[in-house]
Amino acid sequence: MLSRRMFTGCAICAAIGFAADDASAQAPNGIKRKIASRIDGPIEGYETLEVFVDIEPNFIIDWHTHPGTEAAYTLEGDGELHIKGEAMKMLKPGFSWLTPSETPHTLKNGSQATKLFVTFTVQKGKPLSTPVPAPT
């Protein structure tokens, strides 16, 4: 049976975790994204996507991983970022971070809308994001 938490995780991953080869997938309520650039590389079998991500106030992006690196920059808003094995980080305009490949992470948005600019360098043909259980 699909739990509420797992359903939310799956919905979130559908929003920012479209399959790398299906960039036209629809985002669920709570997140909007716009692909600014998509190119092959930097090495064979990978592609780089530059994406503007808008997150509604108080929205939670559940725990997930990516099949490559995620480099993000906060343009507007605030929130809490949790990356497995690291201290919680506070998002605010100008804050940037790098999430290593296959590293679980989650984001809890603050009371205002947040806008991020995210660069994904991921393996082609794999889902951009995969839901995972919260680390213990």
C-alpha angles and dihedrals in degrees: 000000000000111000122216091246093051091046090052090048091051091048092050092049089051088056100050096008103066113154107274088238094047106056092158095070113130119252118228123237112291099043133059124184137188122194108223097179140001123186138161117255157335080199133003113285094028135089134195122223125188110202136180108216123195116195123193120233117283092005118147122213101205126225113297143146136221129220090236140007128318118204114185139182125195112230098172139358134024141256148139123281120198119191117181111259095014135092116261112273127211116226119218133149110299095023115128135182144177123223113200120229116284093005115140115237141160137194129211111197121220129234093285131061112271127213121199134182107214130187115199119192102188145156112273118246096022124107108267091227135023124194115237134181117265109271117250 
